Amino acid sequence: MRHWLMMLLVMAVATGALAQSGNSPATAQDIYPLATEAERERFDRLLNELRCPKCQNQNIADSDAPIAEDMRDEVYRMVKDGADEQTVVASMVERFGEFVHYKPAFDARTALLWLLPAIVVLIGLLVIVVIVRRSGNGGEDDGAHLTEEQRRQADELLRRQ
Amino acid sequence: MKRALLFLPVIVAVAFGIFLYTGLGKDPQELESALIGKPVPAFELADLKYPDRTLTPDVFQGQVSLLNVWGTWCPACRDEHDDLIWLAEEKGIPVIGLNYKDNRNQALRWLQDLGDPYQITLFDPQGKLGFDLGVYGAPETYVIDKQGIVRYRHVGVVNPEVWEQKLGPVVRRYQQEGS
């Protein structure tokens, strides 16, 4: 009986605690309230696409650096004013350089970055073509130069197995 | 011919190795400013010492100057402070300060206690100009030419070595240009 009471008590406390922690945590919507779903999506995409100049390899959604906070505020202000994605990105690139964008524009300096995967795949294809051709060359006339007699012998050997 | 072809992978590997090796010594934190060759972004900021005085990019006109971004919260700014005084007093280089995200009283006390190398200090508590300049960590020092155009950016502490190797040559080049 006492065990049962104890258990009930524990359960009551636990559910109470759960209910308390159930208060929803602060979301982006609380800190940066936006009117429409489209704006919220744009804001989210921008935060994930822009890179923090201080803590490199973090986007500004992720980073806690003061500069990332400033950038979030500025992106928020621009999105709220109805700026589209390109405008926001361009204004950040203007300040911090191409570095700030996870998808840098294609130009002479980033050409290698963008083209390298294609170049590597091309080299791979070339290597495959060469290897296949080479091995194919040896096989093509296999058996063609055999005399009738040799052919008969070969058939016999194969049949024996 | 075929023999030579066999060495191709080695040659490619060595070339790639050299390419990667040259990248090793580089500091990934050092980003080139997007503003090089462009005028200092427009601003209207109060003077740190005279709150009623409004300053605009005109403060850069007519002289090649250094724009030094600092704050009392920034330990590295303390490190370079004596060298900035050395630059201003011994070398006669005009240094404009940008007090970045700071508190006016603390900033004034700092200049009183440590000495003031700055010709003028812009007071930017919200970090607005700093943001437009692309400042991502103090201290940063820019070379601004006589027309108010950004010519160079140095991220990190200024010391005699940085002056001799990086800032000095740029300042001298633009000093000669218009004179």
Coordinates of C-alpha atoms in Angstrom, one line a residue:
Chain A
M1 CA 0.0 0.0 0.0
R2 CA 2.7 2.4 0.9
H3 CA 4.5 1.6 -2.3
W4 CA 1.5 2.5 -4.2
L5 CA 1.2 5.8 -2.5
M6 CA 4.8 6.5 -3.1
M7 CA 4.5 5.7 -6.8
L8 CA 1.5 8.0 -7.2
L9 CA 3.4 10.8 -5.5
V10 CA 6.4 10.4 -7.8
M11 CA 4.1 10.3 -10.8
A12 CA 2.3 13.4 -9.8
V13 CA 5.5 15.4 -9.3
A14 CA 6.9 14.1 -12.6
T15 CA 3.9 15.2 -14.6
G16 CA 3.9 18.5 -12.8
A17 CA 7.5 19.0 -13.9
L18 CA 6.7 17.9 -17.4
A19 CA 3.9 20.4 -17.7
Q20 CA 6.2 23.1 -16.5
S21 CA 8.9 22.4 -19.0
G22 CA 6.2 22.1 -21.7
N23 CA 6.2 25.8 -22.0
S24 CA 7.4 26.3 -25.6
P25 CA 10.9 27.6 -25.9
A26 CA 11.6 30.9 -27.6
T27 CA 11.5 30.5 -31.3
A28 CA 12.8 32.7 -34.1
Q29 CA 9.3 34.0 -34.5
D30 CA 9.3 35.4 -30.9
I31 CA 12.6 37.3 -31.4
Y32 CA 12.1 38.3 -35.0
P33 CA 8.4 38.4 -35.6
L34 CA 7.5 38.5 -39.3
A35 CA 4.0 39.0 -40.8
T36 CA 3.9 36.5 -43.6
E37 CA 5.0 32.9 -44.1
A38 CA 6.9 33.9 -47.2
E39 CA 8.9 36.5 -45.2
R40 CA 9.6 33.9 -42.5
E41 CA 10.9 31.4 -45.0
R42 CA 13.1 34.0 -46.7
F43 CA 14.5 35.1 -43.4
D44 CA 15.3 31.5 -42.5
R45 CA 16.9 30.8 -45.8
L46 CA 19.1 33.9 -45.5
L47 CA 20.2 33.1 -42.0
N48 CA 21.3 29.7 -43.1
E49 CA 23.0 30.8 -46.3
L50 CA 25.0 33.7 -44.9
R51 CA 28.3 32.9 -43.3
C52 CA 29.6 34.5 -40.1
P53 CA 32.9 36.3 -40.9
K54 CA 34.2 35.9 -37.3
C55 CA 33.4 32.2 -36.5
Q56 CA 34.1 30.8 -39.9
N57 CA 32.2 27.6 -40.9
Q58 CA 29.2 28.7 -39.0
N59 CA 26.2 30.4 -40.6
I60 CA 24.7 33.4 -38.9
A61 CA 21.7 31.4 -37.7
D62 CA 24.1 29.2 -35.8
S63 CA 26.7 31.7 -34.6
D64 CA 26.7 33.5 -31.3
A65 CA 29.3 36.1 -32.3
P66 CA 28.3 39.8 -31.9
I67 CA 28.8 40.3 -35.6
A68 CA 26.4 37.5 -36.5
E69 CA 23.9 39.1 -34.2
D70 CA 24.3 42.4 -36.0
M71 CA 23.9 40.6 -39.3
R72 CA 20.7 38.8 -38.2
D73 CA 19.3 42.2 -37.1
E74 CA 20.1 43.8 -40.4
V75 CA 18.7 40.8 -42.4
Y76 CA 15.6 41.0 -40.3
R77 CA 15.2 44.7 -40.9
M78 CA 15.7 44.3 -44.6
V79 CA 13.3 41.3 -44.9
K80 CA 10.7 43.2 -43.0
D81 CA 11.1 46.1 -45.3
G82 CA 10.3 43.7 -48.2
A83 CA 13.8 43.3 -49.6
D84 CA 14.2 40.1 -51.7
E85 CA 17.0 37.6 -51.2
Q86 CA 19.4 38.9 -53.8
T87 CA 19.2 42.4 -52.4
V88 CA 20.0 41.2 -48.8
V89 CA 22.9 39.0 -50.0
A90 CA 24.3 41.8 -52.2
S91 CA 24.2 44.3 -49.3
M92 CA 26.1 41.8 -47.1
V93 CA 28.6 41.0 -49.9
E94 CA 29.2 44.7 -50.3
R95 CA 30.3 44.9 -46.7
F96 CA 32.0 41.6 -46.0
G97 CA 33.0 40.4 -49.4
E98 CA 32.1 37.3 -51.3
F99 CA 33.3 35.2 -48.3
V100 CA 30.1 35.9 -46.5
H101 CA 28.0 33.9 -48.9
Y102 CA 28.0 30.1 -48.9
K103 CA 27.3 30.1 -52.6
P104 CA 29.9 32.6 -54.0
A105 CA 29.2 34.1 -57.4
F106 CA 31.0 32.5 -60.4
D107 CA 34.0 34.7 -61.5
A108 CA 37.6 34.3 -62.3
R109 CA 38.6 33.7 -58.7
T110 CA 35.9 31.2 -57.9
A111 CA 36.1 29.4 -61.2
L112 CA 38.4 26.7 -59.9
L113 CA 36.1 26.1 -56.9
W114 CA 33.0 25.7 -59.1
L115 CA 34.6 23.8 -62.0
L116 CA 36.8 21.3 -60.0
P117 CA 34.1 18.7 -59.4
A118 CA 33.2 18.7 -63.1
I119 CA 36.9 18.5 -64.1
V120 CA 37.6 15.6 -61.7
V121 CA 34.6 13.7 -63.1
L122 CA 35.8 14.3 -66.6
I123 CA 39.3 13.0 -65.8
G124 CA 37.6 9.9 -64.2
L125 CA 35.5 9.3 -67.3
L126 CA 38.6 9.7 -69.5
V127 CA 40.6 7.1 -67.4
I128 CA 37.7 4.7 -67.7
V129 CA 37.4 5.1 -71.5
V130 CA 41.2 4.5 -71.9
I131 CA 41.2 1.4 -69.7
V132 CA 38.2 -0.1 -71.4
R133 CA 39.7 0.6 -74.8
R134 CA 43.0 -0.9 -73.9
S135 CA 41.6 -4.1 -72.5
G136 CA 39.2 -4.3 -75.4
N137 CA 42.0 -4.2 -78.0
G138 CA 43.6 -7.4 -76.7
G139 CA 40.3 -9.3 -76.7
E140 CA 38.9 -8.4 -80.1
D141 CA 40.8 -10.9 -82.3
D142 CA 40.8 -13.6 -79.6
G143 CA 40.2 -16.9 -81.4
A144 CA 40.1 -15.2 -84.9
H145 CA 43.7 -16.3 -85.7
L146 CA 43.2 -20.0 -84.7
T147 CA 43.2 -22.6 -87.4
E148 CA 40.4 -25.1 -87.8
E149 CA 42.5 -27.8 -86.0
Q150 CA 43.2 -25.6 -83.0
R151 CA 39.5 -24.7 -82.8
R152 CA 38.6 -28.3 -82.7
Q153 CA 41.1 -29.0 -79.9
A154 CA 39.9 -26.1 -77.9
D155 CA 36.3 -27.3 -78.1
E156 CA 37.4 -30.7 -77.1
L157 CA 39.2 -29.3 -74.0
L158 CA 36.2 -27.2 -73.0
R159 CA 33.8 -30.1 -73.4
R160 CA 36.0 -32.4 -71.3
Q161 CA 35.3 -30.1 -68.4
Chain B
M1 CA 56.5 8.2 -74.5
K2 CA 54.7 5.5 -72.6
R3 CA 57.4 5.6 -69.9
A4 CA 56.9 9.3 -69.5
L5 CA 53.2 8.9 -69.2
L6 CA 53.7 6.6 -66.2
F7 CA 55.2 9.5 -64.2
L8 CA 52.1 11.6 -64.8
P9 CA 50.4 10.7 -61.4
V10 CA 53.6 11.6 -59.6
I11 CA 53.8 14.9 -61.3
V12 CA 50.2 15.6 -60.6
A13 CA 50.6 14.7 -56.9
V14 CA 53.7 16.9 -56.5
A15 CA 52.0 19.8 -58.2
F16 CA 48.9 19.4 -56.0
G17 CA 51.2 19.1 -52.9
I18 CA 52.9 22.4 -53.8
F19 CA 49.5 24.1 -54.3
L20 CA 48.3 22.9 -50.9
Y21 CA 51.6 23.7 -49.2
T22 CA 51.4 27.4 -50.2
G23 CA 48.0 27.6 -48.6
L24 CA 49.3 26.3 -45.3
G25 CA 50.8 29.5 -43.9
K26 CA 47.8 31.7 -44.7
D27 CA 45.7 33.0 -42.0
P28 CA 42.1 32.1 -42.8
Q29 CA 40.9 34.9 -40.5
E30 CA 42.4 37.5 -42.7
L31 CA 39.7 38.5 -45.2
E32 CA 40.3 41.1 -47.7
S33 CA 37.9 44.0 -47.3
A34 CA 35.1 44.4 -49.9
L35 CA 35.6 48.1 -49.6
I36 CA 39.1 48.4 -51.0
G37 CA 39.0 51.1 -53.7
K38 CA 35.6 52.4 -52.5
P39 CA 34.8 55.5 -50.4
V40 CA 34.2 55.1 -46.7
P41 CA 30.5 54.4 -46.3
A42 CA 28.4 57.4 -45.5
F43 CA 27.9 58.1 -41.8
E44 CA 26.8 60.8 -39.4
L45 CA 28.3 60.1 -36.0
A46 CA 29.0 62.2 -32.9
D47 CA 32.4 63.1 -31.8
L48 CA 33.5 61.1 -28.8
K49 CA 34.8 64.1 -27.0
Y50 CA 32.2 66.7 -28.1
P51 CA 28.8 64.9 -28.3
D52 CA 27.2 67.9 -30.0
R53 CA 29.6 67.8 -32.9
T54 CA 28.4 65.7 -35.9
L55 CA 31.1 64.1 -38.0
T56 CA 30.8 62.9 -41.6
P57 CA 33.2 61.2 -44.1
D58 CA 34.6 64.7 -44.7
V59 CA 37.0 64.1 -41.8
F60 CA 39.0 61.9 -44.2
Q61 CA 39.4 64.6 -46.9
G62 CA 42.7 66.1 -47.6
Q63 CA 45.1 63.7 -45.8
V64 CA 46.1 60.1 -45.9
S65 CA 45.0 58.7 -42.6
L66 CA 44.6 55.6 -40.6
L67 CA 41.1 54.6 -39.4
N68 CA 41.5 52.6 -36.2
V69 CA 38.5 50.6 -34.9
W70 CA 38.7 50.1 -31.1
G71 CA 36.8 49.6 -27.9
T72 CA 37.6 49.5 -24.2
W73 CA 36.2 45.9 -24.2
C74 CA 38.8 44.8 -26.6
P75 CA 42.1 43.5 -24.9
A76 CA 44.0 43.6 -28.2
C77 CA 43.2 47.3 -28.5
R78 CA 45.1 47.8 -25.3
D79 CA 48.1 46.0 -26.7
E80 CA 48.3 48.2 -29.8
H81 CA 47.5 51.5 -28.0
D82 CA 51.1 52.5 -27.3
D83 CA 52.1 51.7 -30.9
L84 CA 49.3 54.0 -32.1
I85 CA 50.6 56.8 -29.9
W86 CA 54.1 56.1 -31.4
L87 CA 52.7 56.3 -34.9
A88 CA 50.8 59.5 -34.2
E89 CA 53.6 61.3 -32.3
E90 CA 56.9 59.9 -33.8
K91 CA 55.8 59.3 -37.3
G92 CA 53.2 62.1 -37.6
I93 CA 50.5 59.8 -39.1
P94 CA 47.0 61.2 -38.7
V95 CA 45.0 58.5 -36.9
I96 CA 41.2 58.7 -36.8
G97 CA 39.6 56.6 -34.1
L98 CA 36.3 54.7 -34.4
N99 CA 35.1 53.9 -30.9
Y100 CA 33.1 50.8 -31.7
K101 CA 30.2 49.5 -29.5
D102 CA 31.5 51.1 -26.5
N103 CA 30.4 53.3 -23.6
R104 CA 31.3 57.0 -23.8
N105 CA 32.6 57.4 -20.2
Q106 CA 34.7 54.4 -20.3
A107 CA 36.2 55.4 -23.6
L108 CA 37.0 58.9 -22.4
R109 CA 38.6 57.5 -19.3
W110 CA 40.7 55.1 -21.4
L111 CA 42.0 58.0 -23.5
Q112 CA 42.7 60.0 -20.4
D113 CA 44.6 57.2 -18.7
L114 CA 46.5 55.8 -21.7
G115 CA 47.0 58.8 -23.9
D116 CA 45.1 59.8 -27.0
P117 CA 46.6 59.1 -30.4
Y118 CA 43.5 60.1 -32.3
Q119 CA 43.1 63.3 -34.2
I120 CA 39.3 62.7 -34.1
T121 CA 37.4 59.9 -32.5
L122 CA 34.0 58.9 -34.0
F123 CA 31.6 57.5 -31.4
D124 CA 29.7 54.5 -32.7
P125 CA 27.9 52.8 -29.8
Q126 CA 25.5 50.8 -32.1
G127 CA 28.3 49.7 -34.3
K128 CA 26.6 51.1 -37.4
L129 CA 29.6 52.4 -39.3
G130 CA 31.6 49.4 -38.1
F131 CA 28.9 47.1 -39.6
D132 CA 29.0 49.1 -42.9
L133 CA 32.8 48.8 -43.0
G134 CA 32.5 45.0 -42.5
V135 CA 34.3 45.1 -39.2
Y136 CA 34.0 41.6 -37.6
G137 CA 36.4 42.0 -34.7
A138 CA 38.4 44.9 -33.3
P139 CA 41.0 46.0 -33.6
E140 CA 41.0 46.8 -37.3
T141 CA 43.0 49.5 -39.1
Y142 CA 42.2 50.9 -42.5
V143 CA 44.3 53.2 -44.7
I144 CA 42.2 56.0 -46.1
D145 CA 43.5 58.2 -48.9
K146 CA 43.1 61.9 -49.4
Q147 CA 39.9 61.5 -51.3
G148 CA 38.4 59.4 -48.5
I149 CA 38.8 56.1 -50.3
V150 CA 39.6 52.9 -48.5
R151 CA 43.0 51.6 -49.7
Y152 CA 43.9 48.9 -47.2
R153 CA 42.6 46.9 -44.3
H154 CA 44.5 45.3 -41.5
V155 CA 42.8 43.0 -39.1
G156 CA 44.5 42.6 -35.8
V157 CA 47.0 44.5 -33.7
V158 CA 49.2 47.3 -35.2
N159 CA 52.8 47.2 -34.1
P160 CA 56.0 48.6 -35.6
E161 CA 56.4 45.4 -37.7
V162 CA 52.9 45.6 -39.2
W163 CA 53.6 49.3 -39.8
E164 CA 56.9 48.7 -41.6
Q165 CA 55.6 45.8 -43.7
K166 CA 52.0 46.5 -44.4
L167 CA 50.5 49.9 -43.5
G168 CA 53.6 52.1 -44.0
P169 CA 54.2 51.3 -47.7
V170 CA 50.5 51.9 -48.5
V171 CA 50.4 55.2 -46.6
R172 CA 53.6 56.4 -48.3
R173 CA 52.3 55.4 -51.8
Y174 CA 49.1 57.4 -51.4
Q175 CA 50.9 60.3 -49.7
Q176 CA 53.1 60.8 -52.8
E177 CA 50.2 60.3 -55.2
G178 CA 48.4 63.6 -54.9
S179 CA 51.2 65.9 -53.7

